[in-house]
């Protein structure tokens, strides 16, 4: 009600149960020119599903406040009152529209029994009018005596008699102090596993990083709201928190459907999903290995070149065999074969080389083909080495799959209790966005509980993308992978909310829902949740200071950059030495000299070893003889 002098729209609703169908249900006091407006008709809650599907308001009005009167109320009418409170849409407009008066003839000793369970959860102001009949002394019909009671849920004496006094027009806390406050008021909550009421997390956000205390954001919200309202949150296991008499406060609620009865309990809207972590192992400045040098051409091009080489070698071997007429091992044949292979390789790198064993009819097409291939090879390779392409960060699953990455995620072992597995949810999301068939061959669902996420993103599995639902754990895994395991040599990426994004709410099903909602709104307006997120991220980075930092791109070529090239060059030099030795062996005179040299060397080693052993035996024998003579003396 308004304390101003001029009139304001007020709604007085009189609601009757099925036992009193004759009186009107709603009386509107909307307009000074039309003080009373009566609406006839009964509220029907027989089909709750149809009631939820209504698209229009039950009652159209613009009142400043609402007083709902339940006439001739009895204990058996509580279910009707519950349906009215939860399903009538005008009953969800705040505390100004939650003033209820119960007019009842229940005996005085049973007044408390008219309470219902939701009295401890709804932010309403409840008055009870106790009608007591009594007889007059003048033998007139009995009249009714009214006693007004206010239901004070936080008082030990819940029903407080109200006696109107002209000096007291407003109920204050001083009026209820004489009845003493209850000390058992608490609210159920889902708190973190390591939650402690007196931890440093509740003493201000500036102590956390200095003491390296990891405080969950949900825990910070619970402590902040608890300090603002001076209330206590209790930890309850499993789903027992939803059945607590004083109600509950839950910060992470997600439903596929929302009902009208939930609208005035939902706060703190946010859009959050699963997060992706992956790394870029394809660093051009570090990839001077064999795979890098072969990357300009596809496997089909390299296979075609290899087939051409093998075909020419086979044809040359067959020609020499036919000319010699001997299939046995012929060193001259091997020498000719080596010249052919060397001439072909020289042609592919645009080096002119005349060989009597390679026909010009074959050499000219090879030279023309190698010119085009080598031009493309140099253009692609040198361009990417001088100016490496900028790595594209993939922000959607569609791009992840399109670039042949593999998605690794933790999947539930089974579905049930109206819960779908991550695989089913990903398929639904893929279908809803019209992205085609879900690529099952590019996913790896992990059926067990995983803690070591870094085992799935390594140099051996460079195209794996880990999908995780916890934002805090995703950040910790990202820093641990990039700075500790990979020592800052490769850049990793974290993409928040890449898939399975849903609407999340904080729900307060308690009598203090309005105050809790105001506290949450003040915290969000002040930017405290964002501040706490930044603080946790800063704390994670502080913990990684002892790990190697991210490698800075070098402006010059270092030995580390060229080490793979040196390894490849060393292998090539070894192969050239082997080829050179094979070429020497192919010459008969050189082969004879080499055999004679090896024979002479073996003879020299044998004679030298025998002579050394004889001298050693003679020396040791003389020592033994001298020792025996010394002992006899």
PDB file of C-alpha atoms in Angstrom, residues 231 567 593 610:
ATOM      1  CA  UNK A 231      22.451 -16.120   6.967  1.00  0.00           C
ATOM      2  CA  UNK A 567      70.547 -34.372 -38.697  1.00  0.00           C
ATOM      3  CA  UNK A 593      93.589 -54.261 -53.817  1.00  0.00           C
ATOM      4  CA  UNK A 610     100.234 -63.517 -30.767  1.00  0.00           C
TER       5      UNK A 610
END
